[in-house]
């Protein structure tokens, strides 16, 4: 049955005003739509259909909605909109879909079919979407996508948009796709006004040259910087960076780490540890301090290097390692110590250096002089070079420049030392990294405790010569040659006073020798790590279908049931799209519901 459309709209408006004078209700604007009723299929409803003049126009409390067809239940203040639906809230929210149902009592809209929600900064698309106007929140649970110009697109199974806060919360299978990287996580809080993203749970950010993993992190999608604090790591070309707290700047190709850091070089099989590090990808360099430790992994025996500061620079094929201030090296068969150490991995040359500012000739300077221990031998000098084979990782030779001094303790006596000094020392090693020959060049001096096969002291030889050559077998001296300008004598213990048994420059420093990896740190001051402030822990929000919304829904259902507005086989309209788990079943109504029901019955009795 059809009516004159103008009279029809007047009747609808009067009924709505009479029935719901205490609250703002849904209004049907006169847009030229055709009106009809169908009590058999839509009892108590008005059916509105667009005309040539335009779509059906619906209005409620600041929201305009347009559609091709609407079914309006005036007494329930509920509307169903079909076909090319467009809901507008001022100039901030615009929603389009093929279907929308909306309750003026609950202020909850449910949209389905090609849903698109747009605000000035982003666009949400989904198959279905809830929109709670009272709290200005939208929600999808069957998969959706958010598009933002500057940060790309975000997809997830569940999504929630807090419009007043400009905040999104994405849950399950979250994926942010940007032209420069792809971010995946379990849960993501994203703020559309500034592009800040907070990740919770296992997360990855993968770009062309880096991969980040973290279980709690922050990423600024506008400025491309991030902070990661739980089980975090950055895979950076041929390096893996791990630490309690990581910072990342994509624009500068820069990363830093704090506390319990581990940087792994996957090409050169080396590891650097410490408690503060900086990595510059463009320069291919690593700077690390606070108990810095470099580990070169070898097949049988790794090499450990410690210093106040370590710096590794250069591409893998031209890599340089520098150790500054109180540098030490430990390996099972060799140890070393100097002010600074320089390692060229391409040539296999390691330099133990005494910086000039410490070289003053006093006791402190002597303590800083480079020193190397091999088996029972101690070698010192102004500078020490160790030449290794980069392929076999075995030592070829060792050179001590200026003031070379070789000491080994006599095996029997408590205070006897075999000593050789000269201007320069050259040591050659065999395949087992054991010394096979030592050459002392220029101004060579020596003190040697000579013993027979029974280890009985024959005498103490003290001599001078231009050069000395020593040959070793099985770690024992088998021959000692003194070349040119030889001058010396074999003394008995009684003939040679104790104060004459040490050469000029003698300094036995066995107490400084690292005997283990832990010994590398024994001179370090107590370490106090900074407390990582970190990121705020995950906070679960109130359910989208919270108490306030469910309260309004149940109130609307109660009113509808009290007025017998629904058929026996028809579910209450206000709650029919609400997931069942949020609609609490109670054996008896609440006091509030009883009061509402009594009030409605009194109003009906008056009518």
Coordinates of C-alpha atoms in Angstrom, one line a residue:
X1 CA 0.0 0.0 0.0
X2 CA 1.5 3.4 -1.0
X3 CA 0.9 6.8 0.4
X4 CA 1.4 10.4 -0.7
X5 CA 5.1 10.8 0.1
X6 CA 4.8 14.2 1.8
X7 CA 2.0 13.1 4.2
X8 CA 3.9 9.9 4.8
X9 CA 7.0 11.7 6.0
X10 CA 4.9 14.0 8.2
X11 CA 3.3 10.9 9.9
X12 CA 6.7 9.3 10.4
X13 CA 8.1 12.4 12.0
X14 CA 5.0 12.8 14.3
X15 CA 5.2 9.2 15.5
X16 CA 8.9 9.4 16.2
X17 CA 8.5 12.7 18.2
X18 CA 5.5 11.3 20.2
X19 CA 7.1 8.0 21.0
X20 CA 10.7 9.2 21.8
X21 CA 10.3 12.8 23.0
X22 CA 13.0 12.3 25.6
X23 CA 15.9 11.5 23.3
X24 CA 17.2 12.3 19.8
X25 CA 15.7 9.9 17.3
X26 CA 16.3 8.9 13.7
X27 CA 14.8 11.3 11.3
X28 CA 13.8 10.6 7.7
X29 CA 14.5 13.7 5.6
X30 CA 12.1 14.6 2.7
X31 CA 14.3 13.7 -0.2
X32 CA 11.6 12.6 -2.7
X33 CA 11.8 8.9 -1.7
X34 CA 8.8 6.6 -2.2
X35 CA 7.2 5.3 1.0
X36 CA 5.4 2.0 1.6
X37 CA 4.5 -0.5 4.4
X38 CA 4.5 -4.3 4.4
X39 CA 3.1 -5.5 7.7
X40 CA 3.3 -9.2 6.8
X41 CA 7.1 -9.1 6.1
X42 CA 8.1 -6.0 8.0
X43 CA 5.6 -5.4 10.8
X44 CA 5.8 -1.9 12.3
X45 CA 8.2 -0.7 9.6
X46 CA 8.2 2.0 7.0
X47 CA 9.8 1.0 3.6
X48 CA 11.5 3.9 1.8
X49 CA 12.8 3.6 -1.8
X50 CA 14.9 6.2 -3.7
X51 CA 13.3 8.2 -6.5
X52 CA 14.6 10.1 -9.5
X53 CA 15.1 13.1 -7.2
X54 CA 17.7 11.3 -5.1
X55 CA 18.5 8.6 -2.5
X56 CA 16.7 8.1 0.8
X57 CA 18.1 10.6 3.3
X58 CA 18.4 9.6 7.0
X59 CA 19.6 11.8 9.8
X60 CA 20.5 11.1 13.5
X61 CA 22.4 13.3 15.9
X62 CA 25.0 14.8 13.5
X63 CA 25.1 11.8 11.1
X64 CA 23.6 11.9 7.6
X65 CA 23.0 8.5 5.8
X66 CA 22.0 8.0 2.2
X67 CA 20.9 4.8 0.6
X68 CA 18.8 3.4 -2.2
X69 CA 16.3 1.6 0.1
X70 CA 15.6 1.8 3.8
X71 CA 13.4 -0.1 6.3
X72 CA 12.7 2.1 9.2
X73 CA 11.3 0.7 12.5
X74 CA 10.2 4.0 14.1
X75 CA 9.1 2.6 17.4
X76 CA 12.5 0.8 17.9
X77 CA 14.4 3.7 16.4
X78 CA 16.2 1.3 14.2
X79 CA 16.9 1.4 10.5
X80 CA 18.2 -1.0 7.8
X81 CA 19.8 0.7 4.8
X82 CA 20.4 -1.1 1.4
X83 CA 22.3 -0.2 -1.7
X84 CA 25.0 2.4 -2.2
X85 CA 24.9 3.3 1.5
X86 CA 26.9 6.4 2.5
X87 CA 27.1 7.5 6.2
X88 CA 28.7 10.9 6.8
X89 CA 29.7 12.4 10.2
X90 CA 30.6 16.0 9.5
X91 CA 33.8 16.4 7.5
X92 CA 35.8 13.7 9.4
X93 CA 34.1 10.3 8.9
X94 CA 32.8 8.9 5.6
X95 CA 31.5 5.3 5.5
X96 CA 30.3 3.5 2.3
X97 CA 29.0 -0.1 2.0
X98 CA 26.2 -2.1 0.4
X99 CA 24.3 -2.5 3.7
X100 CA 24.1 -0.7 7.1
X101 CA 21.9 -1.2 10.1
X102 CA 21.8 1.4 12.8
X103 CA 20.1 1.9 16.1
X104 CA 19.4 5.3 17.4
X105 CA 19.1 3.9 20.9
X106 CA 22.5 2.2 21.0
X107 CA 24.2 4.4 18.5
X108 CA 25.8 1.3 17.0
X109 CA 26.1 0.9 13.3
X110 CA 26.9 -2.4 11.5
X111 CA 28.0 -2.3 7.9
X112 CA 28.7 -5.1 5.5
X113 CA 29.6 -5.6 1.9
X114 CA 32.6 -3.6 0.4
X115 CA 32.9 -1.5 3.6
X116 CA 35.1 1.6 3.3
X117 CA 35.6 4.0 6.2
X118 CA 37.6 7.1 5.5
X119 CA 38.9 9.9 7.7
X120 CA 41.3 12.7 6.7
X121 CA 44.4 10.6 7.3
X122 CA 43.5 7.0 6.5
X123 CA 41.0 4.6 4.9
X124 CA 39.7 1.3 6.3
X125 CA 38.3 -1.4 4.0
X126 CA 36.6 -4.6 5.2
X127 CA 33.8 -7.1 4.6
X128 CA 32.1 -6.1 7.8
X129 CA 32.5 -3.2 10.2
X130 CA 31.0 -2.0 13.5
X131 CA 30.9 1.7 14.3
X132 CA 30.1 2.8 17.9
X133 CA 29.2 6.5 17.6
X134 CA 28.9 7.0 21.4
X135 CA 32.7 6.3 21.8
X136 CA 33.7 7.1 18.2
X137 CA 35.2 3.6 17.7
X138 CA 35.1 1.3 14.7
X139 CA 35.9 -2.5 14.7
X140 CA 36.3 -5.3 12.3
X141 CA 36.9 -9.0 13.1
X142 CA 36.9 -10.8 9.8
X143 CA 39.9 -9.2 8.1
X144 CA 40.6 -5.6 7.0
X145 CA 43.0 -3.2 5.5
X146 CA 44.0 0.3 6.4
X147 CA 45.7 2.6 3.8
X148 CA 47.7 5.6 4.8
X149 CA 49.6 7.6 2.1
X150 CA 52.9 8.0 3.9
X151 CA 53.3 4.6 5.6
X152 CA 51.6 2.2 3.1
X153 CA 49.0 -0.3 3.9
X154 CA 48.2 -2.4 7.1
X155 CA 46.2 -5.6 7.0
X156 CA 45.1 -7.8 10.0
X157 CA 42.4 -10.2 11.0
X158 CA 41.1 -7.9 13.8
X159 CA 41.2 -4.2 13.8
X160 CA 39.9 -1.4 16.0
X161 CA 40.0 2.4 15.4
X162 CA 39.8 4.9 18.2
X163 CA 38.9 8.0 16.3
X164 CA 39.3 10.5 19.0
X165 CA 42.8 9.3 19.7
X166 CA 43.7 8.7 16.1
X167 CA 44.8 5.2 17.2
X168 CA 44.5 1.8 15.6
X169 CA 44.9 -1.5 17.3
X170 CA 45.6 -4.4 14.9
X171 CA 45.6 -8.1 16.1
X172 CA 46.6 -11.3 14.5
X173 CA 48.4 -11.7 11.2
X174 CA 49.3 -8.0 11.1
X175 CA 51.2 -6.8 8.1
X176 CA 52.3 -3.3 7.2
X177 CA 53.6 -2.9 3.7
X178 CA 55.7 0.1 2.9
X179 CA 57.7 0.7 -0.4
X180 CA 60.9 0.3 1.7
X181 CA 60.0 -2.5 4.1
X182 CA 57.4 -5.0 5.3
X183 CA 56.5 -5.1 9.0
X184 CA 54.8 -8.2 10.4
X185 CA 53.7 -8.7 14.0
X186 CA 51.1 -10.2 16.3
X187 CA 49.7 -7.0 17.7
X188 CA 50.3 -3.4 16.5
X189 CA 49.2 -0.1 18.0
X190 CA 49.3 2.5 15.2
X191 CA 48.7 6.3 15.6
X192 CA 47.6 7.8 12.3
X193 CA 48.4 11.4 13.1
X194 CA 52.2 10.8 13.5
X195 CA 52.8 7.3 12.1
X196 CA 54.0 5.9 15.3
X197 CA 53.7 2.1 15.6
X198 CA 54.1 -0.1 18.7
X199 CA 54.7 -3.8 18.2
X200 CA 53.8 -6.5 20.8
X201 CA 54.8 -10.2 20.3
X202 CA 57.1 -11.7 17.7
X203 CA 57.7 -9.0 15.0
X204 CA 59.8 -8.5 11.9
X205 CA 60.7 -5.5 9.8
X206 CA 62.2 -6.6 6.5
X207 CA 63.8 -4.2 4.0
X208 CA 66.2 -4.6 1.1
X209 CA 69.3 -4.5 3.2
X210 CA 68.2 -5.3 6.8
X211 CA 65.9 -7.5 8.8
X212 CA 64.7 -6.6 12.3
X213 CA 63.3 -9.1 14.8
X214 CA 61.8 -8.0 18.2
X215 CA 59.1 -9.1 20.6
X216 CA 58.5 -5.5 21.8
X217 CA 59.3 -2.5 19.7
X218 CA 58.5 0.9 18.4
X219 CA 58.8 2.2 14.9
X220 CA 58.3 5.7 13.5
X221 CA 56.9 5.0 10.1
X222 CA 57.2 8.7 9.1
X223 CA 60.8 9.2 10.0
X224 CA 62.0 5.6 9.6
X225 CA 63.5 5.2 13.1
X226 CA 62.9 2.4 15.6
X227 CA 63.5 1.2 19.2
X228 CA 63.4 -2.5 20.1
X229 CA 63.7 -3.9 23.6
X230 CA 62.9 -7.6 23.9
X231 CA 64.8 -10.5 22.3
X232 CA 65.8 -8.0 19.6
X233 CA 68.2 -8.4 16.7
X234 CA 69.1 -6.7 13.4
X235 CA 70.4 -8.6 10.4
X236 CA 72.4 -6.0 8.6
X237 CA 74.0 -7.4 5.4
X238 CA 76.8 -9.7 6.8
X239 CA 76.2 -8.7 10.4
X240 CA 73.7 -9.7 13.1
X241 CA 73.3 -7.3 16.0
X242 CA 71.7 -8.4 19.2
X243 CA 71.1 -6.6 22.5
X244 CA 68.8 -5.7 25.3
X245 CA 67.9 -2.4 23.6
X246 CA 68.4 -1.6 19.9
X247 CA 68.0 1.7 18.0
X248 CA 67.6 1.8 14.2
X249 CA 67.7 4.7 11.7
X250 CA 66.9 3.6 8.2
X251 CA 67.7 7.0 6.6
X252 CA 71.3 7.0 8.1
X253 CA 71.9 3.3 7.8
X254 CA 72.7 3.4 11.4
X255 CA 72.0 1.1 14.4
X256 CA 73.0 1.3 18.1
X257 CA 72.7 -1.2 20.9
X258 CA 72.8 -1.1 24.7
X259 CA 73.5 -3.8 27.3
X260 CA 74.5 -7.5 26.6
X261 CA 75.4 -6.8 23.0
X262 CA 76.5 -9.4 20.4
X263 CA 77.5 -8.5 16.9
X264 CA 78.2 -11.5 14.7
X265 CA 80.1 -11.3 11.4
X266 CA 78.7 -14.1 9.4
X267 CA 81.4 -13.9 6.7
X268 CA 84.5 -13.7 8.8
X269 CA 83.2 -16.0 11.5
X270 CA 83.8 -13.4 14.3
X271 CA 81.8 -12.1 17.2
X272 CA 82.0 -8.8 19.1
X273 CA 80.5 -8.4 22.5
X274 CA 80.0 -5.4 24.8
X275 CA 77.4 -3.2 26.4
X276 CA 77.3 -0.3 24.0
X277 CA 77.7 -0.4 20.2
X278 CA 77.2 1.6 17.1
X279 CA 76.9 0.2 13.6
X280 CA 77.2 2.2 10.4
X281 CA 76.2 0.1 7.4
X282 CA 77.3 2.6 4.7
X283 CA 80.8 2.7 6.2
X284 CA 80.6 -1.0 7.1
X285 CA 81.9 -0.2 10.6
X286 CA 81.2 -1.3 14.2
X287 CA 82.1 0.7 17.3
X288 CA 81.7 -1.1 20.6
X289 CA 82.7 -0.3 24.2
X290 CA 82.0 -1.3 27.8
X291 CA 83.7 -4.6 28.3
X292 CA 84.2 -4.9 24.6
X293 CA 85.3 -8.4 23.5
X294 CA 86.2 -9.6 19.9
X295 CA 86.1 -13.3 19.2
X296 CA 87.7 -14.8 16.1
X297 CA 86.3 -18.3 15.7
X298 CA 88.8 -20.8 14.5
X299 CA 88.4 -24.5 13.9
X300 CA 90.4 -25.7 16.9
X301 CA 91.0 -22.6 19.1
X302 CA 89.3 -19.2 19.0
X303 CA 91.2 -15.9 19.6
X304 CA 89.7 -13.4 22.2
X305 CA 90.6 -9.7 22.1
X306 CA 89.5 -7.2 24.8
X307 CA 90.0 -3.5 25.1
X308 CA 88.2 -0.4 26.4
X309 CA 87.0 0.2 22.8
X310 CA 86.9 -1.9 19.7
X311 CA 86.3 -0.7 16.2
X312 CA 85.8 -2.9 13.1
X313 CA 85.8 -1.2 9.7
X314 CA 85.8 -2.0 6.0
X315 CA 84.2 -4.5 3.7
X316 CA 84.7 -8.2 4.5
X317 CA 87.6 -8.6 2.1
X318 CA 89.4 -5.5 3.5
X319 CA 88.4 -5.6 7.2
X320 CA 90.4 -3.9 9.9
X321 CA 90.0 -4.3 13.7
X322 CA 91.3 -1.7 16.1
X323 CA 91.4 -2.1 19.9
X324 CA 92.1 1.0 22.0
X325 CA 93.3 1.3 25.6
X326 CA 94.5 -1.6 27.7
X327 CA 94.1 -4.1 24.8
X328 CA 94.6 -7.8 25.6
X329 CA 94.6 -11.0 23.6
X330 CA 94.0 -14.5 24.8
X331 CA 94.4 -17.9 23.0
X332 CA 95.2 -21.2 24.6
X333 CA 98.9 -21.0 23.4
X334 CA 99.5 -17.3 23.1
X335 CA 98.5 -14.1 25.0
X336 CA 99.3 -10.5 24.5
X337 CA 98.8 -7.1 26.0
X338 CA 99.4 -3.5 24.8
X339 CA 98.0 -0.1 24.8
X340 CA 96.4 -0.6 21.3
X341 CA 96.1 -3.4 18.8
X342 CA 95.6 -3.1 15.0
X343 CA 94.6 -6.2 12.9
X344 CA 94.5 -6.3 9.1
X345 CA 92.4 -9.4 8.3
X346 CA 93.3 -9.3 4.6
X347 CA 97.1 -9.4 5.2
X348 CA 97.0 -11.3 8.5
X349 CA 99.1 -8.6 10.2
X350 CA 98.4 -7.9 13.9
X351 CA 100.3 -4.9 15.4
X352 CA 100.7 -4.4 19.2
X353 CA 101.3 -0.7 19.6
X354 CA 102.5 1.5 22.5
X355 CA 101.1 5.0 21.9
X356 CA 103.7 7.7 21.9
X357 CA 102.0 9.7 24.6
X358 CA 102.8 6.8 27.0
X359 CA 106.3 6.2 25.8
X360 CA 108.3 8.3 28.4
X361 CA 110.8 5.8 29.5
X362 CA 109.4 5.7 33.1
X363 CA 108.0 2.8 35.1
X364 CA 104.5 3.5 33.9
X365 CA 105.7 3.6 30.3
X366 CA 107.3 0.2 30.7
X367 CA 104.1 -1.2 32.0
X368 CA 102.3 -0.1 28.9
X369 CA 105.0 -1.6 26.6
X370 CA 103.5 -4.3 24.3
X371 CA 104.0 -7.8 25.6
X372 CA 103.4 -11.3 24.2
X373 CA 103.5 -14.6 25.9
X374 CA 103.9 -17.9 24.0
X375 CA 104.2 -21.1 26.0
X376 CA 106.8 -20.2 28.7
X377 CA 108.3 -17.3 26.8
X378 CA 107.7 -13.6 27.4
X379 CA 108.5 -11.0 24.7
X380 CA 108.4 -7.3 25.0
X381 CA 109.3 -4.3 22.8
X382 CA 108.2 -0.9 21.6
X383 CA 106.1 -2.4 18.9
X384 CA 105.2 -6.1 18.1
X385 CA 104.0 -7.4 14.8
X386 CA 102.4 -10.8 14.4
X387 CA 102.1 -12.2 10.8
X388 CA 99.5 -14.9 10.3
X389 CA 98.3 -16.8 7.2
X390 CA 94.7 -15.5 6.6
X391 CA 93.7 -18.8 5.0
X392 CA 95.1 -21.3 7.5
X393 CA 94.8 -18.9 10.5
X394 CA 98.3 -20.0 11.7
X395 CA 101.1 -17.7 12.9
X396 CA 104.0 -17.4 10.4
X397 CA 106.3 -15.0 12.2
X398 CA 106.6 -12.4 14.9
X399 CA 108.8 -9.2 14.9
X400 CA 109.6 -7.1 17.9
X401 CA 110.8 -3.6 16.9
X402 CA 113.2 -1.7 19.2
X403 CA 114.1 -2.8 22.7
X404 CA 113.3 -6.4 22.1
X405 CA 113.4 -8.5 25.2
X406 CA 112.8 -12.3 25.5
X407 CA 112.5 -13.9 29.0
X408 CA 111.8 -17.4 30.1
X409 CA 111.9 -18.6 33.7
X410 CA 114.5 -21.2 34.6
X411 CA 112.8 -24.5 35.2
X412 CA 114.6 -25.3 38.5
X413 CA 115.6 -22.1 40.4
X414 CA 113.1 -19.9 42.0
X415 CA 114.6 -16.6 40.8
X416 CA 116.5 -17.5 37.7
X417 CA 115.6 -16.2 34.3
X418 CA 116.9 -16.9 30.8
X419 CA 117.1 -13.6 29.0
X420 CA 117.9 -12.2 25.6
X421 CA 117.7 -8.6 24.6
X422 CA 118.5 -6.7 21.4
X423 CA 117.4 -4.0 19.1
X424 CA 115.1 -6.3 17.1
X425 CA 113.6 -9.8 17.5
X426 CA 112.3 -12.1 14.7
X427 CA 110.5 -15.3 15.7
X428 CA 109.4 -18.0 13.2
X429 CA 106.7 -20.5 14.0
X430 CA 105.9 -24.1 12.9
X431 CA 102.6 -25.5 11.8
X432 CA 101.6 -26.1 15.4
X433 CA 102.0 -22.4 16.3
X434 CA 105.1 -23.2 18.3
X435 CA 108.4 -21.2 18.0
X436 CA 111.0 -22.9 16.0
X437 CA 113.6 -20.1 15.6
X438 CA 114.3 -16.8 17.2
X439 CA 116.8 -14.2 15.8
X440 CA 118.0 -11.3 18.0
X441 CA 119.5 -8.6 15.8
X442 CA 121.9 -5.8 16.8
X443 CA 123.4 -5.3 20.3
X444 CA 122.4 -8.8 21.4
X445 CA 122.9 -9.7 25.1
X446 CA 122.0 -12.9 26.9
X447 CA 121.9 -14.6 30.2
X448 CA 121.4 -18.4 30.1
X449 CA 121.2 -21.0 32.8
X450 CA 123.0 -24.0 31.5
X451 CA 122.0 -27.5 32.8
X452 CA 123.0 -31.0 32.1
X453 CA 120.7 -34.0 31.3
X454 CA 120.0 -34.4 35.0
X455 CA 118.9 -30.7 35.2
X456 CA 121.9 -29.9 37.3
X457 CA 123.2 -26.4 37.0
X458 CA 126.5 -26.2 35.0
X459 CA 126.7 -22.4 35.2
X460 CA 125.2 -19.1 34.2
X461 CA 126.4 -17.8 30.9
X462 CA 126.4 -14.0 30.4
X463 CA 127.4 -12.8 27.0
X464 CA 127.2 -10.1 24.3
X465 CA 127.3 -10.3 20.5
X466 CA 126.1 -8.6 17.4
X467 CA 123.3 -11.2 16.8
X468 CA 121.9 -14.3 18.4
X469 CA 120.0 -17.2 16.7
X470 CA 118.1 -19.7 18.8
X471 CA 116.7 -23.0 17.5
X472 CA 113.8 -24.9 19.3
X473 CA 112.5 -28.4 19.2
X474 CA 109.5 -29.6 21.2
X475 CA 109.5 -26.3 23.0
X476 CA 113.2 -26.8 24.1
X477 CA 116.3 -24.8 23.0
X478 CA 118.5 -27.2 21.0
X479 CA 121.0 -24.7 19.7
X480 CA 122.1 -21.1 20.5
X481 CA 124.4 -19.3 18.1
X482 CA 126.1 -16.0 18.9
X483 CA 127.4 -14.2 15.8
X484 CA 130.1 -11.6 15.5
X485 CA 131.8 -9.6 18.2
X486 CA 131.1 -12.4 20.8
X487 CA 132.1 -11.6 24.4
X488 CA 131.0 -13.8 27.3
X489 CA 131.7 -16.1 30.2
X490 CA 130.2 -19.0 32.0
X491 CA 129.9 -18.2 35.7
X492 CA 129.2 -20.4 38.7
X493 CA 126.3 -19.3 41.0
X494 CA 128.9 -18.0 43.5
X495 CA 130.8 -16.0 40.9
X496 CA 127.8 -14.1 39.5
X497 CA 126.0 -11.9 42.0
X498 CA 122.2 -11.8 42.0
X499 CA 122.1 -8.2 41.0
X500 CA 124.1 -9.1 37.9
X501 CA 121.8 -11.8 36.8
X502 CA 119.3 -9.5 35.1
X503 CA 119.9 -7.5 31.9
X504 CA 119.1 -3.9 31.6
X505 CA 115.4 -3.4 31.0
X506 CA 114.4 -6.7 32.7
X507 CA 110.7 -6.7 33.6
X508 CA 109.0 -10.0 34.3
X509 CA 105.2 -9.4 34.0
X510 CA 103.8 -12.9 34.4
X511 CA 101.2 -11.6 36.8
X512 CA 99.7 -9.6 33.9
X513 CA 99.4 -12.7 31.7
X514 CA 95.7 -13.6 30.8
X515 CA 95.3 -17.3 31.7
X516 CA 91.6 -17.4 30.6
X517 CA 89.0 -15.3 28.9
X518 CA 87.8 -14.0 32.2
X519 CA 91.3 -12.8 33.0
X520 CA 91.0 -10.3 30.1
X521 CA 88.6 -8.3 32.3
X522 CA 90.4 -8.4 35.7
X523 CA 91.8 -4.9 35.4
X524 CA 88.5 -3.4 34.4
X525 CA 86.6 -1.2 36.8
X526 CA 83.3 -2.5 38.2
X527 CA 80.7 -2.5 35.5
X528 CA 77.4 -0.8 36.1
X529 CA 74.9 -1.2 33.3
X530 CA 72.4 1.6 32.6
X531 CA 68.8 0.6 33.4
X532 CA 66.8 0.3 30.1
X533 CA 63.7 2.3 30.4
X534 CA 62.2 0.4 27.6
X535 CA 58.7 0.7 26.2
X536 CA 55.4 0.6 28.0
X537 CA 54.0 -2.9 28.4
X538 CA 51.0 -4.1 26.4
X539 CA 47.7 -2.9 28.0
X540 CA 44.6 -4.7 27.1
X541 CA 41.8 -2.3 26.3
X542 CA 38.1 -2.6 27.2
X543 CA 36.3 -4.8 24.8
X544 CA 34.7 -3.0 21.8
X545 CA 31.4 -4.6 23.0
X546 CA 32.0 -3.1 26.5
X547 CA 29.6 -2.8 29.4
X548 CA 28.2 0.6 28.3
X549 CA 27.4 -0.5 24.8
X550 CA 26.0 -3.9 25.9
X551 CA 23.9 -2.0 28.5
X552 CA 22.4 0.2 25.8
X553 CA 21.7 -2.9 23.6
X554 CA 20.1 -4.9 26.4
X555 CA 18.0 -1.8 27.4
X556 CA 16.8 -1.5 23.8
X557 CA 16.0 -5.2 23.6
X558 CA 14.1 -5.0 26.9
X559 CA 12.0 -2.1 25.6
X560 CA 11.2 -3.9 22.4
X561 CA 10.1 -7.0 24.2
X562 CA 8.0 -5.1 26.7
X563 CA 6.1 -3.4 23.8
X564 CA 5.8 -6.6 21.9
X565 CA 7.5 -4.9 18.9
X566 CA 9.1 -8.1 17.6
X567 CA 7.5 -11.3 16.4
X568 CA 7.9 -14.4 18.5
X569 CA 10.4 -15.8 16.0
X570 CA 12.2 -12.5 15.4
X571 CA 15.3 -11.7 17.3
X572 CA 15.6 -8.2 18.9
X573 CA 17.1 -5.9 16.3
X574 CA 19.4 -4.0 18.6
X575 CA 21.4 -7.1 19.5
X576 CA 21.2 -9.3 16.5
X577 CA 24.7 -8.5 15.2
X578 CA 26.4 -8.6 18.6
X579 CA 28.5 -11.7 19.2
X580 CA 26.7 -14.0 21.6
X581 CA 29.6 -14.3 24.0
X582 CA 29.1 -10.6 24.9
X583 CA 25.3 -11.0 25.6
X584 CA 25.3 -12.4 29.1
X585 CA 22.5 -14.8 29.8
X586 CA 20.9 -14.2 33.2
X587 CA 18.2 -16.3 34.9
X588 CA 16.5 -13.1 36.1
X589 CA 16.5 -9.5 34.9
X590 CA 18.5 -6.8 36.7
X591 CA 16.9 -4.2 38.9
X592 CA 17.5 -1.6 36.2
X593 CA 15.8 -3.8 33.6
X594 CA 12.8 -4.4 35.9
X595 CA 12.4 -0.7 36.5
X596 CA 12.5 0.1 32.8
X597 CA 9.9 -2.6 32.2
X598 CA 7.6 -1.2 34.9
X599 CA 7.9 2.3 33.5
X600 CA 7.0 1.1 30.0
X601 CA 3.9 -0.8 31.2
X602 CA 2.7 2.3 33.1
X603 CA 3.1 4.4 29.9
X604 CA 1.1 1.7 27.9
X605 CA -1.7 1.7 30.5
X606 CA -2.0 5.5 30.2
X607 CA -2.3 5.2 26.4

